[in-house]
Amino acid sequence: MNRTIITFGGYFEDFIEGLSDQEQQKVDYLLTLLRTQDRLPVKFIKFIRESVYELRIEYNSNIYRIFFVFDDDKIVVLFNGFQKKSQKTPSNEIEKAIKIKNEYYEYKQQQQNK
């Protein structure tokens, strides 16, 4: 397995810039797993809804989530990320990820129609 990972809208870049070097290394490690492994345990990845998944990262008692979708089983599109501070993933973060997902597919459709 060798998936291509892309980002959309600059949300992921904004998120990653706010992390420490060590936190960024942990994210990179999990992205490598996502890129190269056929299946990952629920500890690292979880289906949310409407084709949206979350990448689950823990580092020094901090919990982070990064939303993404699989696109044609090869491309993983990374959307927004955030630091989780409660037991349940906040619904506003999920709604934001779904909105970005819809924007991504609209953009992709426009590019194919050109």
XYZ file of N, CA and C in Angstrom:
342
model
N 0.854 -1.193 0.000
C 0.000 0.000 0.000
C 0.886 1.237 0.000
N 0.578 2.149 -0.865
C 1.284 3.424 -0.876
C 0.309 4.513 -1.321
N -0.386 5.095 -0.362
C -1.353 6.151 -0.648
C -0.640 7.494 -0.805
N -1.189 8.295 -1.650
C -0.742 9.677 -1.771
C -1.558 10.508 -0.790
N -0.916 11.372 -0.047
C -1.622 12.220 0.906
C -1.527 13.661 0.437
N -2.682 14.289 0.290
C -2.729 15.703 -0.079
C -3.548 16.455 0.963
N -3.444 17.751 0.946
C -4.250 18.589 1.836
C -5.137 19.479 0.980
N -6.130 20.082 1.610
C -7.047 20.951 0.883
C -7.406 22.146 1.756
N -7.302 23.310 1.190
C -7.787 24.528 1.832
C -6.849 25.180 2.835
N -5.697 24.589 3.085
C -4.737 25.190 4.008
C -5.041 24.960 5.482
N -6.121 24.252 5.789
C -6.513 24.028 7.182
C -5.484 23.166 7.916
N -5.042 22.096 7.256
C -4.067 21.211 7.885
C -2.755 21.943 8.142
N -2.319 22.731 7.172
C -1.073 23.482 7.338
C -1.160 24.455 8.510
N -2.304 25.118 8.648
C -2.498 26.023 9.786
C -2.425 25.268 11.105
N -3.022 24.090 11.131
C -3.013 23.273 12.348
C -1.597 22.824 12.693
N -0.878 22.287 11.734
C 0.439 21.696 11.993
C 1.457 22.757 12.415
N 1.308 23.969 11.911
C 2.220 25.053 12.285
C 2.135 25.382 13.771
N 0.992 25.131 14.378
C 0.805 25.442 15.787
C 1.325 24.376 16.740
N 1.828 23.275 16.198
C 2.322 22.181 17.039
C 3.817 22.306 17.288
N 4.272 21.714 18.375
C 5.710 21.675 18.668
C 6.395 20.716 17.683
N 7.717 20.754 17.637
C 8.466 19.856 16.755
C 8.161 18.400 17.077
N 8.098 18.059 18.356
C 7.828 16.679 18.758
C 6.412 16.248 18.354
N 5.456 17.151 18.498
C 4.081 16.843 18.093
C 4.001 16.675 16.577
N 4.722 17.513 15.845
C 4.759 17.383 14.391
C 5.376 16.053 13.977
N 6.398 15.601 14.698
C 7.014 14.308 14.394
C 6.023 13.165 14.617
N 5.224 13.266 15.661
C 4.211 12.237 15.927
C 3.174 12.223 14.814
N 2.743 13.405 14.358
C 1.801 13.489 13.246
C 2.428 12.865 12.001
N 3.683 13.198 11.715
C 4.372 12.637 10.549
C 4.428 11.111 10.623
N 4.700 10.586 11.813
C 4.751 9.138 11.999
C 3.405 8.499 11.644
N 2.309 9.079 12.155
C 0.992 8.517 11.874
C 0.598 8.689 10.413
N 1.033 9.782 9.796
C 0.768 9.952 8.364
C 1.526 8.906 7.548
N 2.726 8.552 7.987
C 3.480 7.495 7.317
C 2.736 6.168 7.424
N 2.196 5.870 8.600
C 1.388 4.656 8.755
C 0.176 4.692 7.833
N -0.500 5.827 7.783
C -1.679 5.974 6.942
C -1.314 5.804 5.464
N -0.152 6.293 5.096
C 0.316 6.214 3.711
C 0.680 4.781 3.319
N 1.249 4.031 4.255
C 1.868 2.756 3.886
C 1.131 1.503 4.356
N 0.265 1.602 5.350
C -0.402 0.420 5.896
C -1.816 0.274 5.331
N -2.180 -0.971 5.062
C -3.512 -1.233 4.530
C -4.594 -0.931 5.568
N -4.352 -1.327 6.803
C -5.315 -1.093 7.891
C -4.584 -0.571 9.113
N -5.262 0.333 9.817
C -4.718 0.853 11.066
C -5.704 0.553 12.192
N -5.207 0.330 13.415
C -6.112 0.071 14.541
C -6.953 1.302 14.893
N -8.066 1.033 15.560
C -8.966 2.109 16.003
C -8.238 3.104 16.891
N -7.168 2.684 17.510
C -6.383 3.599 18.330
C -5.904 4.799 17.495
N -5.686 4.588 16.188
C -5.133 5.639 15.328
C -6.133 6.241 14.343
N -7.163 5.497 14.005
C -8.086 5.984 12.979
C -9.507 5.559 13.331
N -10.451 6.461 13.082
C -11.844 6.154 13.407
C -12.760 6.784 12.363
N -13.744 6.013 11.900
C -14.769 6.546 11.000
C -15.696 7.450 11.802
N -15.965 8.628 11.260
C -16.878 9.562 11.935
C -18.269 9.458 11.305
N -18.421 9.994 10.091
C -19.657 9.867 9.313
C -19.470 10.555 7.968
N -20.362 10.237 7.021
C -20.341 10.854 5.688
C -18.960 10.795 5.046
N -18.313 9.638 5.111
C -16.994 9.379 4.512
C -15.844 10.086 5.208
N -16.100 10.737 6.320
C -15.056 11.453 7.056
C -14.498 10.556 8.164
N -13.178 10.526 8.248
C -12.456 9.790 9.284
C -11.653 10.775 10.117
N -11.229 10.318 11.292
C -10.316 11.128 12.082
C -9.054 10.331 12.349
N -7.922 11.012 12.217
C -6.630 10.465 12.604
C -6.437 10.867 14.056
N -6.122 9.891 14.910
C -6.092 10.110 16.358
C -4.650 10.131 16.846
N -4.260 11.241 17.436
C -2.882 11.428 17.877
C -2.870 11.782 19.354
N -1.993 11.126 20.098
C -1.781 11.479 21.504
C -0.304 11.726 21.715
N -0.011 12.800 22.438
C 1.379 13.116 22.751
C 1.427 13.888 24.063
N 2.146 13.380 25.046
C 2.282 14.046 26.359
C 0.945 14.480 26.944
N 0.009 13.581 27.015
C -1.332 13.807 27.559
C -2.171 14.806 26.751
N -1.686 15.244 25.602
C -2.486 16.055 24.692
C -3.080 15.138 23.628
N -4.305 15.415 23.253
C -5.003 14.611 22.251
C -5.324 15.520 21.063
N -4.988 15.032 19.871
C -5.231 15.782 18.642
C -6.030 14.918 17.690
N -6.823 15.575 16.858
C -7.588 14.894 15.820
C -7.390 15.652 14.509
N -7.237 14.878 13.441
C -7.138 15.437 12.098
C -8.165 14.711 11.242
N -9.037 15.461 10.604
C -10.075 14.861 9.769
C -9.563 14.664 8.349
N -10.039 13.577 7.718
C -9.641 13.294 6.342
C -10.666 12.391 5.668
N -10.537 12.252 4.346
C -11.321 11.302 3.563
C -10.374 10.511 2.674
N -10.794 9.312 2.324
C -10.111 8.551 1.288
C -10.744 8.962 -0.038
N -9.932 9.207 -1.028
C -10.432 9.580 -2.345
C -9.877 8.565 -3.335
N -10.731 7.730 -3.888
C -10.345 6.665 -4.816
C -9.375 5.677 -4.189
N -9.459 5.453 -2.892
C -8.622 4.500 -2.167
C -7.128 4.762 -2.278
N -6.733 5.836 -2.869
C -5.311 6.117 -3.009
C -4.930 7.432 -2.368
N -5.766 8.421 -2.528
C -5.442 9.753 -2.042
C -6.154 9.982 -0.715
N -5.419 10.438 0.252
C -6.006 10.801 1.526
C -5.955 12.320 1.604
N -7.093 12.929 1.726
C -7.170 14.378 1.753
C -7.327 14.828 3.195
N -6.352 15.587 3.689
C -6.382 16.047 5.069
C -7.092 17.393 5.169
N -7.965 17.500 6.141
C -8.718 18.723 6.354
C -8.270 19.380 7.652
N -9.233 19.778 8.445
C -8.938 20.490 9.681
C -8.431 19.565 10.778
N -7.651 20.129 11.677
C -7.172 19.415 12.856
C -7.419 20.291 14.064
N -7.439 19.669 15.237
C -7.664 20.447 16.457
C -7.165 19.662 17.651
N -6.976 20.361 18.760
C -6.628 19.705 20.017
C -7.922 19.370 20.737
N -8.062 18.106 21.067
C -9.281 17.635 21.721
C -9.163 17.859 23.220
N -10.194 18.477 23.808
C -10.146 18.789 25.232
C -11.280 18.153 26.017
N -12.150 17.410 25.312
C -13.256 16.751 26.002
C -13.315 15.295 25.554
N -14.129 14.517 26.231
C -14.241 13.085 25.940
C -14.772 12.839 24.533
N -15.745 13.630 24.125
C -16.408 13.440 22.839
C -15.881 14.444 21.823
N -15.727 14.000 20.565
C -15.302 14.922 19.507
C -16.388 15.986 19.330
N -16.028 17.270 19.422
C -17.034 18.338 19.316
C -17.766 18.315 17.972
N -19.081 18.424 18.027
C -19.887 18.354 16.803
C -19.555 19.494 15.851
N -19.161 20.667 16.369
C -18.822 21.769 15.469
C -17.575 21.447 14.640
N -16.636 20.688 15.206
C -15.447 20.278 14.452
C -15.815 19.260 13.375
N -16.725 18.366 13.694
C -17.188 17.387 12.706
C -17.915 18.096 11.572
N -18.791 19.032 11.920
C -19.530 19.784 10.894
C -18.569 20.567 9.995
N -17.543 21.137 10.587
C -16.540 21.865 9.805
C -15.847 20.916 8.823
N -15.492 19.713 9.282
C -14.834 18.738 8.408
C -15.751 18.326 7.254
N -17.021 18.120 7.530
C -17.970 17.740 6.485
C -18.134 18.875 5.483
N -18.179 20.097 5.969
C -18.276 21.264 5.079
C -17.043 21.342 4.169
N -15.854 21.140 4.731
C -14.619 21.188 3.945
C -14.603 20.034 2.937
N -15.071 18.860 3.359
C -15.148 17.710 2.443
C -16.022 18.060 1.240
N -17.190 18.660 1.487
C -18.087 19.043 0.396
C -17.439 20.073 -0.509
N -16.722 21.029 0.065
C -16.000 22.023 -0.737
C -14.937 21.344 -1.603
N -14.244 20.364 -1.032
C -13.209 19.640 -1.771
C -13.805 18.942 -2.995
N -14.909 18.220 -2.807
C -15.506 17.496 -3.929
C -16.095 18.444 -4.969
N -16.624 19.579 -4.540
C -17.088 20.593 -5.498
C -15.909 21.129 -6.307
N -14.816 21.437 -5.640
C -13.608 21.921 -6.314
C -13.086 20.867 -7.298
N -13.037 19.631 -6.865
C -12.548 18.542 -7.714
C -13.424 18.408 -8.967
N -14.737 18.486 -8.781
C -15.678 18.398 -9.917
C -15.458 19.550 -10.887
N -15.273 20.761 -10.365
C -15.007 21.926 -11.227
C -13.735 21.733 -12.031
N -12.701 21.172 -11.410
C -11.420 20.956 -12.107
C -11.573 19.907 -13.204
N -12.402 18.900 -12.996
C -12.610 17.862 -14.005
C -13.433 18.370 -15.170
N -14.269 19.377 -14.919
C -15.142 19.921 -15.985
C -14.429 20.965 -16.839
N -13.210 21.332 -16.459
C -12.480 22.351 -17.242
C -11.913 21.758 -18.507
